[in-house]
PDB file of C-alpha atoms in Angstrom:
ATOM      1  CA  GLU E   3       8.487   4.106   1.111  1.00  0.00           C
ATOM      2  CA  VAL E   4       5.522   1.755   1.013  1.00  0.00           C
ATOM      3  CA  GLN E   5       2.641   3.056   3.109  1.00  0.00           C
ATOM      4  CA  LEU E   6      -0.759   1.514   3.782  1.00  0.00           C
ATOM      5  CA  LEU E   7      -3.264   3.519   5.798  1.00  0.00           C
ATOM      6  CA  GLU E   8      -6.514   1.883   6.875  1.00  0.00           C
ATOM      7  CA  SER E   9      -9.613   3.811   7.888  1.00  0.00           C
ATOM      8  CA  GLY E  10     -13.312   3.265   8.442  1.00  0.00           C
ATOM      9  CA  GLY E  11     -13.257   1.184  11.596  1.00  0.00           C
ATOM     10  CA  GLY E  12     -15.421   1.913  14.599  1.00  0.00           C
ATOM     11  CA  LEU E  13     -18.286   0.697  16.745  1.00  0.00           C
ATOM     12  CA  VAL E  14     -21.222  -0.898  14.938  1.00  0.00           C
ATOM     13  CA  GLN E  15     -24.270  -2.797  16.149  1.00  0.00           C
ATOM     14  CA  PRO E  16     -24.774  -6.490  15.375  1.00  0.00           C
ATOM     15  CA  GLY E  17     -26.314  -6.853  11.939  1.00  0.00           C
ATOM     16  CA  GLY E  18     -24.856  -3.558  10.803  1.00  0.00           C
ATOM     17  CA  SER E  19     -22.456  -2.675   8.008  1.00  0.00           C
ATOM     18  CA  LEU E  20     -19.118  -0.957   7.701  1.00  0.00           C
ATOM     19  CA  ARG E  21     -16.778  -0.142   4.808  1.00  0.00           C
ATOM     20  CA  LEU E  22     -13.057  -0.181   5.405  1.00  0.00           C
ATOM     21  CA  SER E  23     -10.595   1.623   3.161  1.00  0.00           C
ATOM     22  CA  CYS E  24      -6.870   1.263   2.734  1.00  0.00           C
ATOM     23  CA  ALA E  25      -4.987   4.089   1.024  1.00  0.00           C
ATOM     24  CA  ALA E  26      -1.767   2.933  -0.579  1.00  0.00           C
ATOM     25  CA  SER E  27       1.296   4.961  -1.520  1.00  0.00           C
ATOM     26  CA  GLY E  28       4.971   4.497  -2.300  1.00  0.00           C
ATOM     27  CA  PHE E  29       4.505   1.739  -4.851  1.00  0.00           C
ATOM     28  CA  THR E  30       2.625   0.929  -8.041  1.00  0.00           C
ATOM     29  CA  PHE E  31      -0.660  -0.135  -6.469  1.00  0.00           C
ATOM     30  CA  SER E  32      -2.130  -1.549  -9.680  1.00  0.00           C
ATOM     31  CA  SER E  33       0.728  -4.056  -9.976  1.00  0.00           C
ATOM     32  CA  HIS E  34       0.125  -5.840  -6.674  1.00  0.00           C
ATOM     33  CA  ASP E  35      -2.398  -8.235  -5.214  1.00  0.00           C
ATOM     34  CA  MET E  36      -3.818  -6.979  -1.932  1.00  0.00           C
ATOM     35  CA  SER E  37      -5.340  -8.612   1.138  1.00  0.00           C
ATOM     36  CA  TRP E  38      -7.199  -8.036   4.374  1.00  0.00           C
ATOM     37  CA  VAL E  39      -6.145  -9.893   7.525  1.00  0.00           C
ATOM     38  CA  ARG E  40      -7.800  -9.525  10.910  1.00  0.00           C
ATOM     39  CA  GLN E  41      -6.851 -10.156  14.505  1.00  0.00           C
ATOM     40  CA  ALA E  42      -9.430 -10.517  17.249  1.00  0.00           C
ATOM     41  CA  PRO E  43      -8.420  -9.098  20.652  1.00  0.00           C
ATOM     42  CA  GLY E  44      -5.744 -11.307  22.207  1.00  0.00           C
ATOM     43  CA  LYS E  45      -5.936 -13.808  19.350  1.00  0.00           C
ATOM     44  CA  GLY E  46      -3.907 -14.798  16.311  1.00  0.00           C
ATOM     45  CA  LEU E  47      -3.992 -13.669  12.696  1.00  0.00           C
ATOM     46  CA  GLU E  48      -6.839 -14.663  10.374  1.00  0.00           C
ATOM     47  CA  TRP E  49      -6.780 -14.117   6.611  1.00  0.00           C
ATOM     48  CA  VAL E  50     -10.048 -12.510   5.459  1.00  0.00           C
ATOM     49  CA  SER E  51      -9.915 -11.654   1.747  1.00  0.00           C
ATOM     50  CA  SER E  52      -7.570 -11.171  -1.189  1.00  0.00           C
ATOM     51  CA  ILE E  53      -7.900  -9.540  -4.597  1.00  0.00           C
ATOM     52  CA  ASN E  54      -5.611  -9.704  -7.597  1.00  0.00           C
ATOM     53  CA  ASP E  55      -3.905  -6.699  -9.134  1.00  0.00           C
ATOM     54  CA  ASN E  56      -6.616  -5.752 -11.638  1.00  0.00           C
ATOM     55  CA  GLY E  57      -9.545  -6.640  -9.380  1.00  0.00           C
ATOM     56  CA  GLY E  58     -10.695  -9.438 -11.635  1.00  0.00           C
ATOM     57  CA  ASN E  59     -10.364 -12.182  -9.040  1.00  0.00           C
ATOM     58  CA  SER E  60     -11.140 -12.133  -5.344  1.00  0.00           C
ATOM     59  CA  TYR E  61     -11.182 -14.689  -2.563  1.00  0.00           C
ATOM     60  CA  HIS E  62     -12.801 -14.723   0.848  1.00  0.00           C
ATOM     61  CA  ALA E  63     -12.478 -16.877   3.945  1.00  0.00           C
ATOM     62  CA  ASP E  64     -15.450 -19.143   4.616  1.00  0.00           C
ATOM     63  CA  SER E  65     -16.110 -17.195   7.824  1.00  0.00           C
ATOM     64  CA  VAL E  66     -16.955 -14.042   5.845  1.00  0.00           C
ATOM     65  CA  LYS E  67     -18.112 -15.410   2.495  1.00  0.00           C
ATOM     66  CA  GLY E  68     -21.419 -13.896   1.451  1.00  0.00           C
ATOM     67  CA  ARG E  69     -21.090 -11.071   3.989  1.00  0.00           C
ATOM     68  CA  PHE E  70     -17.811  -9.332   3.116  1.00  0.00           C
ATOM     69  CA  THR E  71     -16.683  -8.066  -0.287  1.00  0.00           C
ATOM     70  CA  ILE E  72     -13.184  -6.956  -1.178  1.00  0.00           C
ATOM     71  CA  SER E  73     -12.687  -4.461  -3.995  1.00  0.00           C
ATOM     72  CA  ARG E  74     -10.195  -1.900  -5.219  1.00  0.00           C
ATOM     73  CA  ASP E  75      -9.971   1.355  -7.146  1.00  0.00           C
ATOM     74  CA  ASN E  76      -6.633   1.420  -8.924  1.00  0.00           C
ATOM     75  CA  SER E  77      -7.226   4.995 -10.107  1.00  0.00           C
ATOM     76  CA  LYS E  78      -7.306   6.079  -6.453  1.00  0.00           C
ATOM     77  CA  ASN E  79      -4.767   3.573  -5.082  1.00  0.00           C
ATOM     78  CA  THR E  80      -7.338   2.373  -2.597  1.00  0.00           C
ATOM     79  CA  LEU E  81      -8.434  -1.029  -1.318  1.00  0.00           C
ATOM     80  CA  PHE E  82     -11.849  -1.585   0.231  1.00  0.00           C
ATOM     81  CA  LEU E  83     -13.632  -4.114   2.409  1.00  0.00           C
ATOM     82  CA  GLN E  84     -17.411  -3.914   2.539  1.00  0.00           C
ATOM     83  CA  MET E  85     -18.636  -5.720   5.638  1.00  0.00           C
ATOM     84  CA  ASN E  86     -22.321  -6.571   6.053  1.00  0.00           C
ATOM     85  CA  SER E  87     -24.324  -8.575   8.605  1.00  0.00           C
ATOM     86  CA  LEU E  88     -21.644  -8.033  11.220  1.00  0.00           C
ATOM     87  CA  THR E  89     -21.548 -10.160  14.354  1.00  0.00           C
ATOM     88  CA  ALA E  90     -19.549 -10.001  17.588  1.00  0.00           C
ATOM     89  CA  GLU E  91     -17.170 -12.580  16.098  1.00  0.00           C
ATOM     90  CA  ASP E  92     -16.099  -9.979  13.526  1.00  0.00           C
ATOM     91  CA  THR E  93     -14.665  -7.732  16.257  1.00  0.00           C
ATOM     92  CA  ALA E  94     -10.991  -7.365  15.417  1.00  0.00           C
ATOM     93  CA  VAL E  95      -8.214  -5.139  14.177  1.00  0.00           C
ATOM     94  CA  TYR E  96      -8.343  -5.266  10.394  1.00  0.00           C
ATOM     95  CA  TYR E  97      -5.062  -4.926   8.523  1.00  0.00           C
ATOM     96  CA  CYS E  98      -4.561  -4.402   4.835  1.00  0.00           C
ATOM     97  CA  ALA E  99      -1.469  -6.017   3.391  1.00  0.00           C
ATOM     98  CA  ARG E 100       0.369  -5.948   0.097  1.00  0.00           C
ATOM     99  CA  ASN E 101       0.599  -9.288  -1.638  1.00  0.00           C
ATOM    100  CA  ALA E 102       0.719 -12.079   0.951  1.00  0.00           C
ATOM    101  CA  GLY E 103       2.116  -9.751   3.599  1.00  0.00           C
ATOM    102  CA  THR E 104       5.259  -7.992   2.432  1.00  0.00           C
ATOM    103  CA  HIS E 105       3.908  -4.764   3.895  1.00  0.00           C
ATOM    104  CA  TRP E 106       1.116  -4.075   6.364  1.00  0.00           C
ATOM    105  CA  GLY E 107      -0.874  -1.073   7.474  1.00  0.00           C
ATOM    106  CA  GLN E 108      -1.225  -0.133  11.136  1.00  0.00           C
ATOM    107  CA  GLY E 109      -4.737  -1.595  11.303  1.00  0.00           C
ATOM    108  CA  THR E 110      -8.194  -0.267  12.072  1.00  0.00           C
ATOM    109  CA  LEU E 111     -10.340  -1.548  14.934  1.00  0.00           C
ATOM    110  CA  VAL E 112     -13.838  -2.816  14.253  1.00  0.00           C
ATOM    111  CA  THR E 113     -16.016  -3.415  17.304  1.00  0.00           C
ATOM    112  CA  VAL E 114     -19.392  -5.093  16.892  1.00  0.00           C
ATOM    113  CA  SER E 115     -21.498  -4.572  19.980  1.00  0.00           C
ATOM    114  CA  SER E 116     -24.893  -3.360  21.068  1.00  0.00           C
TER     115      SER E 116
ATOM    116  CA  GLU K 174      -7.777 -26.092   4.000  1.00  0.00           C
ATOM    117  CA  ILE K 175      -4.180 -26.472   5.102  1.00  0.00           C
ATOM    118  CA  VAL K 176      -3.824 -26.289   8.877  1.00  0.00           C
ATOM    119  CA  LEU K 177      -0.585 -24.934  10.359  1.00  0.00           C
ATOM    120  CA  THR K 178       0.440 -26.060  13.838  1.00  0.00           C
ATOM    121  CA  GLN K 179       3.190 -24.161  15.628  1.00  0.00           C
ATOM    122  CA  SER K 180       5.172 -25.407  18.578  1.00  0.00           C
ATOM    123  CA  PRO K 181       5.856 -24.685  21.286  1.00  0.00           C
ATOM    124  CA  GLY K 182       3.143 -22.258  22.320  1.00  0.00           C
ATOM    125  CA  THR K 183       5.498 -20.258  24.521  1.00  0.00           C
ATOM    126  CA  LEU K 184       9.248 -20.174  24.951  1.00  0.00           C
ATOM    127  CA  SER K 185      10.945 -18.536  27.948  1.00  0.00           C
ATOM    128  CA  LEU K 186      14.505 -17.650  27.037  1.00  0.00           C
ATOM    129  CA  SER K 187      17.351 -15.303  27.841  1.00  0.00           C
ATOM    130  CA  PRO K 188      19.068 -12.874  25.477  1.00  0.00           C
ATOM    131  CA  GLY K 189      21.881 -14.556  23.592  1.00  0.00           C
ATOM    132  CA  GLU K 190      20.194 -17.937  23.389  1.00  0.00           C
ATOM    133  CA  ARG K 191      19.448 -19.785  20.159  1.00  0.00           C
ATOM    134  CA  VAL K 192      15.779 -20.225  19.271  1.00  0.00           C
ATOM    135  CA  THR K 193      14.132 -22.857  17.126  1.00  0.00           C
ATOM    136  CA  LEU K 194      10.441 -22.493  16.277  1.00  0.00           C
ATOM    137  CA  SER K 195       8.461 -25.198  14.502  1.00  0.00           C
ATOM    138  CA  CYS K 196       5.603 -24.980  12.004  1.00  0.00           C
ATOM    139  CA  ARG K 197       3.974 -28.162  10.769  1.00  0.00           C
ATOM    140  CA  THR K 198       1.441 -28.209   7.937  1.00  0.00           C
ATOM    141  CA  SER K 199      -1.458 -30.670   7.663  1.00  0.00           C
ATOM    142  CA  GLN K 200      -0.363 -31.640   4.166  1.00  0.00           C
ATOM    143  CA  SER K 201       2.757 -31.219   2.113  1.00  0.00           C
ATOM    144  CA  ILE K 202       3.145 -27.745   0.631  1.00  0.00           C
ATOM    145  CA  SER K 203       5.526 -26.076  -1.747  1.00  0.00           C
ATOM    146  CA  SER K 204       8.164 -24.336   0.337  1.00  0.00           C
ATOM    147  CA  GLY K 205       7.715 -21.385  -1.975  1.00  0.00           C
ATOM    148  CA  TYR K 206       4.570 -20.460  -0.090  1.00  0.00           C
ATOM    149  CA  LEU K 207       5.624 -20.539   3.554  1.00  0.00           C
ATOM    150  CA  ALA K 208       6.301 -17.298   5.415  1.00  0.00           C
ATOM    151  CA  TRP K 209       7.234 -16.248   8.941  1.00  0.00           C
ATOM    152  CA  TYR K 210       6.166 -13.046  10.699  1.00  0.00           C
ATOM    153  CA  GLN K 211       7.107 -11.294  13.911  1.00  0.00           C
ATOM    154  CA  GLN K 212       4.526  -9.313  15.859  1.00  0.00           C
ATOM    155  CA  LYS K 213       5.090  -7.109  18.875  1.00  0.00           C
ATOM    156  CA  PRO K 214       2.264  -5.810  21.109  1.00  0.00           C
ATOM    157  CA  GLY K 215       0.263  -3.054  19.479  1.00  0.00           C
ATOM    158  CA  GLN K 216       2.085  -3.403  16.165  1.00  0.00           C
ATOM    159  CA  ALA K 217       1.308  -4.909  12.788  1.00  0.00           C
ATOM    160  CA  PRO K 218       3.063  -8.125  11.833  1.00  0.00           C
ATOM    161  CA  ARG K 219       6.427  -7.790  10.114  1.00  0.00           C
ATOM    162  CA  LEU K 220       7.512 -10.182   7.395  1.00  0.00           C
ATOM    163  CA  LEU K 221      10.717 -11.997   8.311  1.00  0.00           C
ATOM    164  CA  ILE K 222      10.979 -14.912   5.890  1.00  0.00           C
ATOM    165  CA  TYR K 223       9.187 -15.877   2.674  1.00  0.00           C
ATOM    166  CA  GLY K 224       9.615 -18.856   0.421  1.00  0.00           C
ATOM    167  CA  ALA K 225      10.504 -20.787   3.601  1.00  0.00           C
ATOM    168  CA  SER K 226      14.103 -19.536   3.638  1.00  0.00           C
ATOM    169  CA  ILE K 227      14.407 -16.103   1.995  1.00  0.00           C
ATOM    170  CA  ARG K 228      14.947 -13.209   4.367  1.00  0.00           C
ATOM    171  CA  ALA K 229      12.784 -10.174   3.688  1.00  0.00           C
ATOM    172  CA  THR K 230      14.395  -6.804   3.093  1.00  0.00           C
ATOM    173  CA  GLY K 231      16.119  -5.413   6.155  1.00  0.00           C
ATOM    174  CA  ILE K 232      15.831  -8.550   8.268  1.00  0.00           C
ATOM    175  CA  PRO K 233      19.025  -9.322  10.223  1.00  0.00           C
ATOM    176  CA  ASP K 234      20.891 -12.466   9.270  1.00  0.00           C
ATOM    177  CA  ARG K 235      20.429 -13.950  12.735  1.00  0.00           C
ATOM    178  CA  PHE K 236      16.979 -14.947  11.435  1.00  0.00           C
ATOM    179  CA  SER K 237      16.879 -17.966   9.148  1.00  0.00           C
ATOM    180  CA  GLY K 238      14.202 -20.266   7.799  1.00  0.00           C
ATOM    181  CA  SER K 239      14.369 -23.839   6.612  1.00  0.00           C
ATOM    182  CA  GLY K 240      12.251 -26.872   5.892  1.00  0.00           C
ATOM    183  CA  SER K 241      10.186 -28.567   3.251  1.00  0.00           C
ATOM    184  CA  GLY K 242       7.138 -30.756   2.830  1.00  0.00           C
ATOM    185  CA  THR K 243       5.247 -30.470   6.093  1.00  0.00           C
ATOM    186  CA  ASP K 244       7.965 -29.349   8.513  1.00  0.00           C
ATOM    187  CA  PHE K 245       9.376 -25.844   8.650  1.00  0.00           C
ATOM    188  CA  ILE K 246      11.691 -24.124  11.100  1.00  0.00           C
ATOM    189  CA  LEU K 247      12.463 -20.522  12.034  1.00  0.00           C
ATOM    190  CA  THR K 248      15.792 -20.128  13.775  1.00  0.00           C
ATOM    191  CA  ILE K 249      17.048 -17.071  15.622  1.00  0.00           C
ATOM    192  CA  ARG K 250      20.753 -17.595  15.978  1.00  0.00           C
ATOM    193  CA  ARG K 251      21.264 -15.370  19.031  1.00  0.00           C
ATOM    194  CA  LEU K 252      18.324 -13.666  20.704  1.00  0.00           C
ATOM    195  CA  GLU K 253      18.474  -9.889  20.955  1.00  0.00           C
ATOM    196  CA  PRO K 254      16.254  -7.944  23.397  1.00  0.00           C
ATOM    197  CA  GLU K 255      14.123  -6.684  20.493  1.00  0.00           C
ATOM    198  CA  ASP K 256      13.348 -10.255  19.360  1.00  0.00           C
ATOM    199  CA  PHE K 257      10.954 -10.992  22.206  1.00  0.00           C
ATOM    200  CA  ALA K 258       7.630 -11.162  20.384  1.00  0.00           C
ATOM    201  CA  VAL K 259       5.059 -13.527  18.887  1.00  0.00           C
ATOM    202  CA  TYR K 260       6.012 -15.391  15.719  1.00  0.00           C
ATOM    203  CA  TYR K 261       3.548 -16.701  13.147  1.00  0.00           C
ATOM    204  CA  CYS K 262       3.977 -18.968  10.161  1.00  0.00           C
ATOM    205  CA  GLN K 263       1.711 -18.559   7.133  1.00  0.00           C
ATOM    206  CA  TYR K 264       0.781 -20.574   4.079  1.00  0.00           C
ATOM    207  CA  TYR K 265      -0.077 -18.391   1.098  1.00  0.00           C
ATOM    208  CA  GLY K 266      -0.037 -20.777  -1.830  1.00  0.00           C
ATOM    209  CA  ALA K 267      -3.755 -20.817  -2.491  1.00  0.00           C
ATOM    210  CA  SER K 268      -7.007 -19.685  -0.963  1.00  0.00           C
ATOM    211  CA  PRO K 269      -7.658 -19.977   1.901  1.00  0.00           C
ATOM    212  CA  TRP K 270      -4.397 -18.655   3.239  1.00  0.00           C
ATOM    213  CA  THR K 271      -3.810 -19.843   6.771  1.00  0.00           C
ATOM    214  CA  PHE K 272      -1.715 -18.851   9.764  1.00  0.00           C
ATOM    215  CA  GLY K 273      -0.349 -20.885  12.599  1.00  0.00           C
ATOM    216  CA  GLN K 274      -1.587 -20.027  16.072  1.00  0.00           C
ATOM    217  CA  GLY K 275       1.687 -18.345  16.988  1.00  0.00           C
ATOM    218  CA  THR K 276       4.648 -18.947  19.291  1.00  0.00           C
ATOM    219  CA  LYS K 277       5.381 -16.398  21.979  1.00  0.00           C
ATOM    220  CA  VAL K 278       9.054 -15.866  22.777  1.00  0.00           C
ATOM    221  CA  GLU K 279       9.243 -14.258  26.201  1.00  0.00           C
ATOM    222  CA  ILE K 280      12.046 -13.145  28.461  1.00  0.00           C
ATOM    223  CA  LYS K 281      13.034 -15.689  31.068  1.00  0.00           C
TER     224      LYS K 281
END
């Protein structure tokens, strides 16, 4: 069974940093592209970042470009999202997803507030 | 960036009714890169349809997708109580991926 388990969310002050992780199991992690998608409270879905299977190519939404970095460790079946210079607009539930969205984790809440 | 516009914003329906949800893209896209998701409160989205018309694993056949070019449709043949949720379309052909704003299907 495919499982994706996010962690690392929490409360952070504006301007701060946070690193999200997504532990994958139940499939060959190194064979799949992975993504982060977020959802602000009461709002719709917003694609954040994607990375290809070997980590050689990554893409970020304009809203996070230069502040967020997606990466992966295929030896540990783990996906990461390094988030810097956080603002209130980054407050959301962050989901990791396999490929374009065949499978999703349960999400981790990031709250940016002073 | 390809913008996806879903309509209507909200649908109030009764169990057993047929549902048709629309997703219009700002420019023509390959139907191979259009997906539909269902999301219930407090849950992650669930993939229903990919490639515009291919049902994901385990999705009941009352759900169907169609369309091409700029106009795509998700049809629920006969609403079940568990189908009341928010539905999103998604374009995933190239960065940036984009989502529609969602259509809420609520109980009348």
